[in-house]
Coordinates of C-alpha atoms and ligand atoms in Angstrom, one line a residue:
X1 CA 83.6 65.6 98.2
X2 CA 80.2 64.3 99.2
X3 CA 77.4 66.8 98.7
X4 CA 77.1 70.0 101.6
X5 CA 73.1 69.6 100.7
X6 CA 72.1 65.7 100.2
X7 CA 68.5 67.1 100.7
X8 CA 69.1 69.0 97.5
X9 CA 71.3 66.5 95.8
X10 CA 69.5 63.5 96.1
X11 CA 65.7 63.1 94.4
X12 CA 64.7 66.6 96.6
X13 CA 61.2 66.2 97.6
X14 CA 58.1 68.2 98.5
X15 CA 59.1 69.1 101.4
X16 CA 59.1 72.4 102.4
X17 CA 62.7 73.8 102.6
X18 CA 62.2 77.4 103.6
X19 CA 59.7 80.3 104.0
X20 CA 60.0 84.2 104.4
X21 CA 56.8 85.6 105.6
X22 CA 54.2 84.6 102.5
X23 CA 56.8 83.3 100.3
X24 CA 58.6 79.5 100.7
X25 CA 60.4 76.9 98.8
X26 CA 60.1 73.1 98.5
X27 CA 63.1 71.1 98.4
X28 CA 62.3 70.4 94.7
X29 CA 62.1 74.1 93.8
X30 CA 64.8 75.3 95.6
X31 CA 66.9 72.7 94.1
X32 CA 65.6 73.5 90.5
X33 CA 66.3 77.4 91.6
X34 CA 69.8 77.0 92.7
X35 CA 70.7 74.8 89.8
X36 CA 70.0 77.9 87.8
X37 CA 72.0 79.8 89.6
X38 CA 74.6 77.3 89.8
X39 CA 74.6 77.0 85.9
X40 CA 75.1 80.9 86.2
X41 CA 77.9 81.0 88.0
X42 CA 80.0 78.4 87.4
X43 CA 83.4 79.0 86.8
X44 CA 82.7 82.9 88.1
X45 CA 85.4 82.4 91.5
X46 CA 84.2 84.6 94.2
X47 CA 79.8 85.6 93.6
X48 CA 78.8 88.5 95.6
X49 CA 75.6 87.9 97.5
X50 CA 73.4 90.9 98.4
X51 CA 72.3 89.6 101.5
X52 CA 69.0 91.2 102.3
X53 CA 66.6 88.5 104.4
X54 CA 64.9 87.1 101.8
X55 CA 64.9 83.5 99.9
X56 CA 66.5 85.0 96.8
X57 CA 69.7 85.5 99.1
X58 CA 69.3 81.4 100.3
X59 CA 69.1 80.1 96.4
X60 CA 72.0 82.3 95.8
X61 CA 74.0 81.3 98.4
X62 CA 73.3 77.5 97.9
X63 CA 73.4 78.2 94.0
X64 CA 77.1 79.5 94.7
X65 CA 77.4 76.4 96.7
X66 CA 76.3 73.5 95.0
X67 CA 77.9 75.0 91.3
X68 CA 81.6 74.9 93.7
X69 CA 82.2 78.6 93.4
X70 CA 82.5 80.7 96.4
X71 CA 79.7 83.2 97.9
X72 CA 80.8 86.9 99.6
X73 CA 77.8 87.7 101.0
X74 CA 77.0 91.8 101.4
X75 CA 75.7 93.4 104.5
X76 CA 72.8 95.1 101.8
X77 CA 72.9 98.3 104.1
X78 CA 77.2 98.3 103.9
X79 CA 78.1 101.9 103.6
X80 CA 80.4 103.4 100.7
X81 CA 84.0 102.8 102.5
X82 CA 82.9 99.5 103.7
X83 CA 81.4 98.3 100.6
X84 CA 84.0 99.8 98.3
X85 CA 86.9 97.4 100.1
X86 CA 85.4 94.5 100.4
X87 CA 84.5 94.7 96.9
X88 CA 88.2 96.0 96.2
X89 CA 89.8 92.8 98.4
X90 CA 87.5 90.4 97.4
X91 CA 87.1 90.9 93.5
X92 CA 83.7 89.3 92.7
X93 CA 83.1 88.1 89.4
X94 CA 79.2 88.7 89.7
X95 CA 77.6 90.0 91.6
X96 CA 73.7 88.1 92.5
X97 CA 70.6 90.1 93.9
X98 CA 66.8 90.1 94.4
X99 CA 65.2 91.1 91.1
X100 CA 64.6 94.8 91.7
X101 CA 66.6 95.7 94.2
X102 CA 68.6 99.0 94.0
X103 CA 72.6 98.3 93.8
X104 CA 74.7 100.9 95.3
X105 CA 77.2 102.8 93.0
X106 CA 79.9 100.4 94.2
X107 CA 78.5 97.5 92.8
X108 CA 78.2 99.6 88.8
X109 CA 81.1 97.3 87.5
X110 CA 80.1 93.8 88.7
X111 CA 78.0 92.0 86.4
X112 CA 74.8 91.6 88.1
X113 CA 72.8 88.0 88.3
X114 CA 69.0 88.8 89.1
X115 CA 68.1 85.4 91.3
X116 CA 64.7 83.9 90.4
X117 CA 63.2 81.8 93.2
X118 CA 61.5 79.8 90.1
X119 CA 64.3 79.1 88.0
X120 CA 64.5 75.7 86.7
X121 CA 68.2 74.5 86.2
X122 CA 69.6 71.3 86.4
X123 CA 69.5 69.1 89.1
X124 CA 73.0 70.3 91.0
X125 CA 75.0 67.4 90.8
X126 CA 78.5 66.2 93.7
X127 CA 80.3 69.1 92.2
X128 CA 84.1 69.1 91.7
X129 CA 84.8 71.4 94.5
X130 CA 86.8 69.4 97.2
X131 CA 87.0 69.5 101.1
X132 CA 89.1 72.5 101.2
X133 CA 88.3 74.7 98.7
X134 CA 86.8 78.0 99.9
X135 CA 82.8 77.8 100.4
X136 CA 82.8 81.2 101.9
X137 CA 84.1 84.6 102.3
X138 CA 83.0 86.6 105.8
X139 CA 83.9 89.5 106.2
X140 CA 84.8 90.5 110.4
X141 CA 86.4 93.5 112.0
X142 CA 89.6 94.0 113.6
X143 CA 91.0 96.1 116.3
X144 CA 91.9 98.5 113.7
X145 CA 91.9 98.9 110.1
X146 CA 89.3 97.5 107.7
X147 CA 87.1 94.2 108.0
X148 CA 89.3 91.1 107.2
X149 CA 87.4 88.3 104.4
X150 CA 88.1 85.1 106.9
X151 CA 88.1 82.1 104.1
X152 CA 85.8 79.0 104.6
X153 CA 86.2 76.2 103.5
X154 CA 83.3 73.6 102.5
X155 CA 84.7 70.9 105.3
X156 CA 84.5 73.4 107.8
X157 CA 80.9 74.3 107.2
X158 CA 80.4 70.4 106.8
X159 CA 81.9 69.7 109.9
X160 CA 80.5 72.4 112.2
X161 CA 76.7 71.7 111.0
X162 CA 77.4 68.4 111.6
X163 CA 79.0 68.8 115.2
X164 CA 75.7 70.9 116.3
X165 CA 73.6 68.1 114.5
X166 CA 75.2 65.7 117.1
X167 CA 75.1 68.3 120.0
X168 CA 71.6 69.2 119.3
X169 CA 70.0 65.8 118.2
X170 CA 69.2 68.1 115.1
X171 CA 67.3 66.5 112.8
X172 CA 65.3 66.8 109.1
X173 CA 62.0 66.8 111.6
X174 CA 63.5 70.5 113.2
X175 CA 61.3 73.9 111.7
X176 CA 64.4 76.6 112.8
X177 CA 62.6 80.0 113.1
X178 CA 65.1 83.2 113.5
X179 CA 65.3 86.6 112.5
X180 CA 68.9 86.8 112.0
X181 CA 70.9 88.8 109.4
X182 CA 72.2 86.6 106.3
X183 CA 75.7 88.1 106.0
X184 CA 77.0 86.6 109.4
X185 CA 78.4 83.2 109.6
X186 CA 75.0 82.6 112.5
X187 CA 72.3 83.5 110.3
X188 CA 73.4 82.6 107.5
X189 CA 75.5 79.0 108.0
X190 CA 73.8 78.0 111.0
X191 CA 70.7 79.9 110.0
X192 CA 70.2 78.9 106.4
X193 CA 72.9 76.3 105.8
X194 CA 71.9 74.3 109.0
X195 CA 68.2 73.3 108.6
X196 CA 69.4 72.7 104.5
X197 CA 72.0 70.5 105.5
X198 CA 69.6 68.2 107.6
X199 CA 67.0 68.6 105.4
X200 CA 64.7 70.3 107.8
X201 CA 63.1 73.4 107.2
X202 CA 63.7 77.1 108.1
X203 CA 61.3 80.1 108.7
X204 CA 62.7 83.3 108.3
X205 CA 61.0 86.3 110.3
X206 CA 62.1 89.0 107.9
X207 CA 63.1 91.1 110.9
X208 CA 63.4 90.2 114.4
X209 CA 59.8 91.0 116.5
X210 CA 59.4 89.0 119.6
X211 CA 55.5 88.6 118.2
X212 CA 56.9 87.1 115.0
X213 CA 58.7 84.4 117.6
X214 CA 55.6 83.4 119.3
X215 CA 53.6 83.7 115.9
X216 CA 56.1 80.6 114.4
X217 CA 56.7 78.8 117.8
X218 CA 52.9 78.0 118.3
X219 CA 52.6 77.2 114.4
X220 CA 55.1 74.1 113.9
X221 CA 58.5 75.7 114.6
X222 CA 60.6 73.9 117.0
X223 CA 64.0 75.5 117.3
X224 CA 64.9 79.5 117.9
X225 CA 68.3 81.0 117.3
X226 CA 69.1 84.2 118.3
X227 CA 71.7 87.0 120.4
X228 CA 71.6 87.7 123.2
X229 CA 69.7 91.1 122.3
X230 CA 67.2 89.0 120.9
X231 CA 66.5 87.1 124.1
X232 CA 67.0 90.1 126.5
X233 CA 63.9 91.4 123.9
X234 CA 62.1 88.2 124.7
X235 CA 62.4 88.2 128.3
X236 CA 61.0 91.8 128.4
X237 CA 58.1 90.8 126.6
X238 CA 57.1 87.5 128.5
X239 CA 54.8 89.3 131.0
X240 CA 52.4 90.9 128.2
X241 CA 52.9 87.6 125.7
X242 CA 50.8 84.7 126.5
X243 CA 51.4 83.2 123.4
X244 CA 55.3 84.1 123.5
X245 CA 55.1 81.8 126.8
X246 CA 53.6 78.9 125.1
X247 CA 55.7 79.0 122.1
X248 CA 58.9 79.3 124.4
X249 CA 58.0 76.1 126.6
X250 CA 56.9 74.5 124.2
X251 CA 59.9 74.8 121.5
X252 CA 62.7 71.8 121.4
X253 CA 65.0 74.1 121.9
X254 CA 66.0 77.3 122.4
X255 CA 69.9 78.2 121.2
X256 CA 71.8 81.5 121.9
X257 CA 75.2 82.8 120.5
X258 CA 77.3 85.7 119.1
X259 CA 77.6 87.0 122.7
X260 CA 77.3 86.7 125.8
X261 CA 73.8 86.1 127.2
X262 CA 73.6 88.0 130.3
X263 CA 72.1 85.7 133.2
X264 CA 69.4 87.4 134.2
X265 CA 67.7 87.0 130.6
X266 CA 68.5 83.7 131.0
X267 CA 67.0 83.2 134.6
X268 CA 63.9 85.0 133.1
X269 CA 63.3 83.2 130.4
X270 CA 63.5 79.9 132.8
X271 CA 61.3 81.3 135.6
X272 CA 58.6 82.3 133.5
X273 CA 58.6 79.2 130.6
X274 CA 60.8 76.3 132.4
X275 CA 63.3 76.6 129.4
X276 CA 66.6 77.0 130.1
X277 CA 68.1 78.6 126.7
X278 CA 71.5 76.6 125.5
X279 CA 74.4 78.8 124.8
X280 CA 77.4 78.0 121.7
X281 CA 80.4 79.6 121.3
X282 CA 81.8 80.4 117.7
X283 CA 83.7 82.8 115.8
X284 CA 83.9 84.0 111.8
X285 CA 87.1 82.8 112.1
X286 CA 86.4 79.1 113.7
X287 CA 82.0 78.7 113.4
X288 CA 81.1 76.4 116.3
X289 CA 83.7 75.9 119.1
X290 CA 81.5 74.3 121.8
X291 CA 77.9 74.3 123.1
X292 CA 75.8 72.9 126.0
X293 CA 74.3 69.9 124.4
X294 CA 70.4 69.1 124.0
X295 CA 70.8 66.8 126.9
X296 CA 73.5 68.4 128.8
X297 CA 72.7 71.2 131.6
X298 CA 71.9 74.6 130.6
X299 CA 74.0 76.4 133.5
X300 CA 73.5 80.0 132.9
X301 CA 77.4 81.9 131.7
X302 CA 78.7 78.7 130.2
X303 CA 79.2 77.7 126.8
X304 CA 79.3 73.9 127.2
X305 CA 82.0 71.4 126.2
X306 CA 84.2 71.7 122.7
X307 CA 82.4 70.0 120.2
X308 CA 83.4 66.7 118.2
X309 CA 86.4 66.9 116.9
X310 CA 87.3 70.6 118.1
X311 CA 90.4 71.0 119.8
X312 CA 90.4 73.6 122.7
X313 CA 92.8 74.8 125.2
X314 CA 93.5 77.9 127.7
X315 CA 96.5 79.3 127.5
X316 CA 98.6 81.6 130.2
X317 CA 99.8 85.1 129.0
X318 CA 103.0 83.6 127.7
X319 CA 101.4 81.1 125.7
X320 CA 101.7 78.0 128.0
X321 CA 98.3 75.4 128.2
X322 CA 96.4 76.0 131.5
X323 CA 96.2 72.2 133.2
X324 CA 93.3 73.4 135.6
X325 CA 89.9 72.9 135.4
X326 CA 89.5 74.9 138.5
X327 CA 86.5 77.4 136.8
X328 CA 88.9 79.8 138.2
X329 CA 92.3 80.1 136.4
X330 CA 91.5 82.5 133.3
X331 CA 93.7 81.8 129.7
X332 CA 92.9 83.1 126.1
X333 CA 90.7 80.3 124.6
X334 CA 92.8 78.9 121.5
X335 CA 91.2 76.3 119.3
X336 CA 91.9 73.8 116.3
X337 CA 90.0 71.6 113.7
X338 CA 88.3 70.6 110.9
X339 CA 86.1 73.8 111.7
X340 CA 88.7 76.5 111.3
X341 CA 88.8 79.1 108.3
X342 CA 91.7 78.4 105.8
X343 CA 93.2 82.1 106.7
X344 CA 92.5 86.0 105.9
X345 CA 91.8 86.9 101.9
X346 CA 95.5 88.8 100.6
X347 CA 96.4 89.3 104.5
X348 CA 99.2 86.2 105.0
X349 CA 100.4 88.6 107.8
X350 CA 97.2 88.7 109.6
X351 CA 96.8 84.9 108.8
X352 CA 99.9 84.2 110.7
X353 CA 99.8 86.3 113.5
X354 CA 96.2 84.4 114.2
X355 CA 97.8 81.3 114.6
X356 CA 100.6 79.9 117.0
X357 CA 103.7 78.2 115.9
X358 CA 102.3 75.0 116.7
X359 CA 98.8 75.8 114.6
X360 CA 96.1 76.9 117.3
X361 CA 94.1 79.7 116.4
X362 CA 94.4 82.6 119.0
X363 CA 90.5 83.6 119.6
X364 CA 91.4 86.4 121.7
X365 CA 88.3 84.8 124.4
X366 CA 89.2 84.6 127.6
X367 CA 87.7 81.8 129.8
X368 CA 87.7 79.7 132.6
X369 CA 87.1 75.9 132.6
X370 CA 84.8 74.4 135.3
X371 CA 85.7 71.3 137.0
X372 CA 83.4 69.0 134.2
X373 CA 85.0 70.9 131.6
X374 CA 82.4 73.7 131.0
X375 CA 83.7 76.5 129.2
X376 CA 83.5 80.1 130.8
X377 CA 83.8 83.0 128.8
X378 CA 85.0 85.9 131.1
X379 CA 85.8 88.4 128.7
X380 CA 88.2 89.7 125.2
X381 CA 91.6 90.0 125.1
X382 CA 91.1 92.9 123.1
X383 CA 89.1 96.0 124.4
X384 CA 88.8 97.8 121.3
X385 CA 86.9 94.9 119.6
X386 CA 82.9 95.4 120.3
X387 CA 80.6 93.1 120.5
X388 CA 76.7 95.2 120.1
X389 CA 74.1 93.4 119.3
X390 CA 75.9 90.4 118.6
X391 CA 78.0 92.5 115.7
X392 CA 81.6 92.3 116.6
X393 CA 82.4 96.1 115.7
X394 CA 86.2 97.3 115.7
X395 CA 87.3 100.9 117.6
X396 CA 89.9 101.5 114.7
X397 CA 87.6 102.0 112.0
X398 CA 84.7 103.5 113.9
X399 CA 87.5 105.9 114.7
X400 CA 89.2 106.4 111.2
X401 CA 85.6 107.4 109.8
X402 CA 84.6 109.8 112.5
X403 CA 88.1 111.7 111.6
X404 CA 87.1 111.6 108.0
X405 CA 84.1 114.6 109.6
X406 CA 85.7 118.0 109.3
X407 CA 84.2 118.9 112.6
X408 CA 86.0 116.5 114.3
X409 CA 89.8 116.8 115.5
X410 CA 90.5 114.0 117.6
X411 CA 88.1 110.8 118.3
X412 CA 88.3 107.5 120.7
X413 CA 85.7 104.9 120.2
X414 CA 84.5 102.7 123.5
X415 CA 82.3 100.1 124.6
X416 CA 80.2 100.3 127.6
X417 CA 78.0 97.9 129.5
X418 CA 74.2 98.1 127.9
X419 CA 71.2 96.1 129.1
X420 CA 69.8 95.5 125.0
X421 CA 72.9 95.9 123.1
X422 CA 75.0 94.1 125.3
X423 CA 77.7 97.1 124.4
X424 CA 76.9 100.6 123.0
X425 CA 79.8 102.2 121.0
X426 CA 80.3 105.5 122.7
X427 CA 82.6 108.2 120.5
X428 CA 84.9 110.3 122.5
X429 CA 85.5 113.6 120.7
X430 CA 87.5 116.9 120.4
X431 CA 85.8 118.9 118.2
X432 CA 87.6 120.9 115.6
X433 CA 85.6 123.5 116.3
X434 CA 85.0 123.7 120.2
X435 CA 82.1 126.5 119.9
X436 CA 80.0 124.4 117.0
X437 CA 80.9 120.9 117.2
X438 CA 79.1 118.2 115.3
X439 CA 75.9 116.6 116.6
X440 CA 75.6 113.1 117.8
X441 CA 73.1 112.3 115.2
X442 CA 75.2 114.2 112.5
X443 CA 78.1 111.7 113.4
X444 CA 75.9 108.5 113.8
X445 CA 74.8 109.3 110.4
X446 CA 78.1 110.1 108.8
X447 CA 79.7 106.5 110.2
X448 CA 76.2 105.1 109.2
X449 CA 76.6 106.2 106.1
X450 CA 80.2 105.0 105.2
X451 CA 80.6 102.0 107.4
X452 CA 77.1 100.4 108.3
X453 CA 73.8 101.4 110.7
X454 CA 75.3 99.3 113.5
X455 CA 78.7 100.7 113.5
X456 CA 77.2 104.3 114.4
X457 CA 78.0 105.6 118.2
X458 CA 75.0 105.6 119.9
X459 CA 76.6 108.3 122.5
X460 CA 79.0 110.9 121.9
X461 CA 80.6 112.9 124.4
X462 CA 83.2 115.6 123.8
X463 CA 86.1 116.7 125.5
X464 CA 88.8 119.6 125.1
X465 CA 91.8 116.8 124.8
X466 CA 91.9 113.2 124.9
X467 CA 93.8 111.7 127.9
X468 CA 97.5 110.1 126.2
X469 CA 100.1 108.6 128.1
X470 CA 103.6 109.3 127.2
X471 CA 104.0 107.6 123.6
X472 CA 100.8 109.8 122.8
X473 CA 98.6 106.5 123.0
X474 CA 95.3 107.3 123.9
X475 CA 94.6 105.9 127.1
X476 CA 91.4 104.4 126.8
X477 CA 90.6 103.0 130.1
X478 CA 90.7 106.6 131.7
X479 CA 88.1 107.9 129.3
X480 CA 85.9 104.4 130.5
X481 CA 87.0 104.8 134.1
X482 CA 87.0 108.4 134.1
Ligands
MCA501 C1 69.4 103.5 112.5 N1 69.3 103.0 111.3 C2 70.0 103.8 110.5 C3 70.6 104.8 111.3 N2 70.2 104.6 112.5 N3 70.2 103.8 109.2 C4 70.9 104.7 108.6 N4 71.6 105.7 109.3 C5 71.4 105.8 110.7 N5 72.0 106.8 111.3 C6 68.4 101.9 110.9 C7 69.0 100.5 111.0 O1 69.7 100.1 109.8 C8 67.8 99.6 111.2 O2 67.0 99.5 110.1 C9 67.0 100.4 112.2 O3 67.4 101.8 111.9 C10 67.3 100.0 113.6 O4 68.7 99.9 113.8 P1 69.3 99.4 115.1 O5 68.8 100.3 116.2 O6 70.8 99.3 114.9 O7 68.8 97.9 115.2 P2 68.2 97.1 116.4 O8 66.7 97.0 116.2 O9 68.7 97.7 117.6 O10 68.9 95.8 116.1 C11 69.0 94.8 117.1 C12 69.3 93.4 116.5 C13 70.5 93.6 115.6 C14 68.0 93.0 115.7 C15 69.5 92.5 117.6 O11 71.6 94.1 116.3 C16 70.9 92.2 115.0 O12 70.2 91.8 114.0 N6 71.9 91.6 115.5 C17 72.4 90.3 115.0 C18 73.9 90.3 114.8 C19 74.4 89.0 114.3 O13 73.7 88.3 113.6 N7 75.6 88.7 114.8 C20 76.2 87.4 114.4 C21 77.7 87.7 114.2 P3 66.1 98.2 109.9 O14 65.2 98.1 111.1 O15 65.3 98.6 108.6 O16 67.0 97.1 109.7 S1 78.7 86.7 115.2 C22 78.8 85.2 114.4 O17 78.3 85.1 113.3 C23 79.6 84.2 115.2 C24 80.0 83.1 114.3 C25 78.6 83.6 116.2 O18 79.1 83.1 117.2 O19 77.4 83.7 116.0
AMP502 P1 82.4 87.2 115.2 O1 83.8 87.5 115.0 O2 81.5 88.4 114.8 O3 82.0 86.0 114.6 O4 82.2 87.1 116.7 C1 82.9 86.1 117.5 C2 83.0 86.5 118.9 O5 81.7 86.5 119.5 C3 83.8 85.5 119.7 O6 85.1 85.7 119.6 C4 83.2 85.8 121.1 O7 83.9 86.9 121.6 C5 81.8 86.2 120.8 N1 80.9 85.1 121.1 C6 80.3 84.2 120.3 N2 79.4 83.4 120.9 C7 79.5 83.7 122.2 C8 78.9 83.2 123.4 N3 78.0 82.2 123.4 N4 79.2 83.8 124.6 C9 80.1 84.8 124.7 N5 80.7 85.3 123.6 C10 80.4 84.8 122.4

């Protein structure tokens, strides 16, 4: 296929590519850096990627990339269950890391890569790896049981950078700054992959800080991507940031996702800057459905228009395409194209139950459509699928790790409404003990600790029993409407 990096590929320049605080690359050296790695791991299938923000994780991702192989990139603070599944189910053959940075146990049997950010390999070539083969393996949560590796191939990242290229009037001349995580399909395709792929440049924040915003947005930046947590942060901070203000109004533009941005952020932000932030819709599963385009209008709660080439329909409960475009008449958003993951790593049955007969991917979004065709999003088909600061976190194995504690009997996880987080996960508990039972930081740590920091509960609340219906199901929406 043609190259996923013809910045890279072709006579890469002086240009600078990306920074991280102090440290950045030029096009050259990034090229020079990922052809080592590329030489590394060529031939290796599946490369494990410990995806701490850093530039050693974007030379090993686009080493991975450019050599054809396919990158599985770690949540670095993945707990021991977590970790130890993903690693069974996906079956690295290396595993590639910042030079001195501590691996987990988990990790003792993959051969470990150290990535050097001035490695000189060869200048990556086309590569033999076609359209579909797999660039990607993300790893996404259920309802219940463990995350699922959603499989992506290299025309689907193409095709979606592409998509927001045209949407976005993106160009080589953009400076993205962000402060995402580099294990998510947003921070680390559109992120990373998207400023590479138009041979723009990135600046990394390291961590998310609404000062480190304005710092890059007055310097040269020109695009912000964020969730909605991110923004809510922003808008808090515009009455004491004068230099937030500037960078804000000033920026080409600003681009939230992941969730949904509530619209009084987005009114804030307007009133105070003039900017109206542009909302995309995407998905592990699918990367970029639709988006509000660059030149379209920013009306706060919609999503925008399907993107080129996207197919995208609402469906009734039994399956059957809405006709209306009445912003009204809600259906379960299901999408197809050249964007869509090739299927679930060793799960053909969750692979097939994700798609209809007829080959639409079921998102599980439920939406309206406005009269011009605006998409809605109104809510999930599935309430015990979270979405907290932009992580979409599963009740099922929130809830299989809190019964793993021996002072807890019975637990239900929720999600209810919060102003930052969008959703907190609240943990519903009988204790095994009802005159000692655990503590809420004692069980924040212990699902910290095996699953990951943002999978914790950030309430518990006990009870004697949990409420069942007949079938002994637990009935969840008497514990939330309780
Ligand atoms: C807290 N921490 C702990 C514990 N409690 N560590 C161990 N044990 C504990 N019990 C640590 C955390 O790891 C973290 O460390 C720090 O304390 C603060 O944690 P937390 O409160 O959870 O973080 P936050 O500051 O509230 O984070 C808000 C955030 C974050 C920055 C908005 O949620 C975030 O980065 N969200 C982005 C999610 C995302 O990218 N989603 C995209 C997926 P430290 O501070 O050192 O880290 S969706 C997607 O990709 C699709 C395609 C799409 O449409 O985009
Ligand atoms: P993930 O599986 O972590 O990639 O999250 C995908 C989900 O995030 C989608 O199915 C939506 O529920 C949600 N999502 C992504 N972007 C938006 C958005 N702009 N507005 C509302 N929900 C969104």
């Amino acid at each position: 296929m043609s190259s996923l990096f013809p910045a890279l590929t072709d006579r890469p320049g002086d240009r600078v590519a990306l920074r991280f605080g102090e440290r950045s690359l030029t096009y050259a050296e990034l090229a020079a850096a990922a052809g080592a790695v590329g030489q590394q791991v060529r031939g290796a299938g599946r490369v494990a990627v410990w995806a701490t923000p850093s530039p050693e994780t974007a030379v090993a991702v686009v080493g991975v990339l450019l050599a054809g192989a396919v990158a599985v990139p770690l949540n670095p603070r993945s707990g021991e269950r977590e970790l130890g599944h993903i690693l069974a189910d996906s079956a690295p053959g290396a595993v590639l890391a910042a030079p001195g940075e501590r691996l987990p146990d988990a990790l003792t049997g993959v051969p470990r890569i150290d990535v050097a950010v001035d490695g000189r390999g060869p200048a990556p070539g086309p590569g033999t790896a076609g359209d579909d083969d797999p660039a990607l393996v993300v790893y996404t949560s259920g309802t219940t049981g463990p995350p699922k590796g959603a499989v992506i191939p290299r025309r689907a990242v193409a095709h979606t950078l592409d998509a927001l290229a045209d949407a976005w009037r993106w160009t080589d001349a953009d400076v993205l700054v962000h402060g995402l995580p580099l294990f998510h399909v947003h921070g680390l395709v559109l992120g990373i992959l998207g400023p590479l792929r138009r041979g723009g440049s990135v600046r990394h924040l390291g961590r998310f800080t609404t000062g480190g915003v304005a710092r890059e947005l007055t310097g040269g930046a020109t695009m912000l991507f964020g969730v909605p947590t991110m923004y809510h942060r922003i808008a808090l901070a515009l009455s004491d940031d004068p230099e937030l203000v500037e960078g804000l109004t000033g920026a080409r533009l600003l681009v939230s996702g992941s969730a949904a941005l509530p619209v009084p952020d987005h009114e804030r932000i307007a009133a105070v800057t003039g900017r109206r932030v542009i909302e995309r819709y995407g998905m592990t599963e699918t990367l970029m459905n639709t988006s509000v385009r660059a030149d379209g209008e920013a009306r706060p709660g919609t999503v925008g228009l399907p993107l080129p080439g996207v197919g995208l329909r609402l469906v009734d409960d039994d399956g059957r395409p809405l006709a209306a475009h009445d912003g009204e008449t809600v259906g379960e958003i299901q999408v197809q194209g050249p964007n869509l993951f090739t299927g679930y790593l060793n799960r053909p049955d969750a692979t097939a139950a994700a798609f209809t007969a007829d080959g639409w991917f079921r998102t599980g979004d439920m939406a309206v459509r406005d009269p011009d065709g605006y998409v809605r999003i109104v809510g999930r088909r599935a309430t015990d699928l979270i979405k907290s600061g932009g992580h979409k976190i599963g009740a099922g194995e929130i809830e299989n790790a809190l019964l793993d504690h021996p002072g807890v009997a019975e637990a239900a996880v929720t999600g209810e409404p919060d102003d930052d987080l969008g959703e907190r996960i609240v943990a519903w508990i009988v204790p095994a003990d009802p005159q000692s039972p655990p503590g809420a930081e004692e069980l924040a740590g212990h699902v910290a600790a095996r699953l990951a920091p943002h999978k914790r509960p950030r309430a518990v609340r006990y009870l004697d029993a949990l409420p069942r219906n007949d079938m002994g199901k637990i009935m969840k929406r008497a514990l939330t409407h309780g």
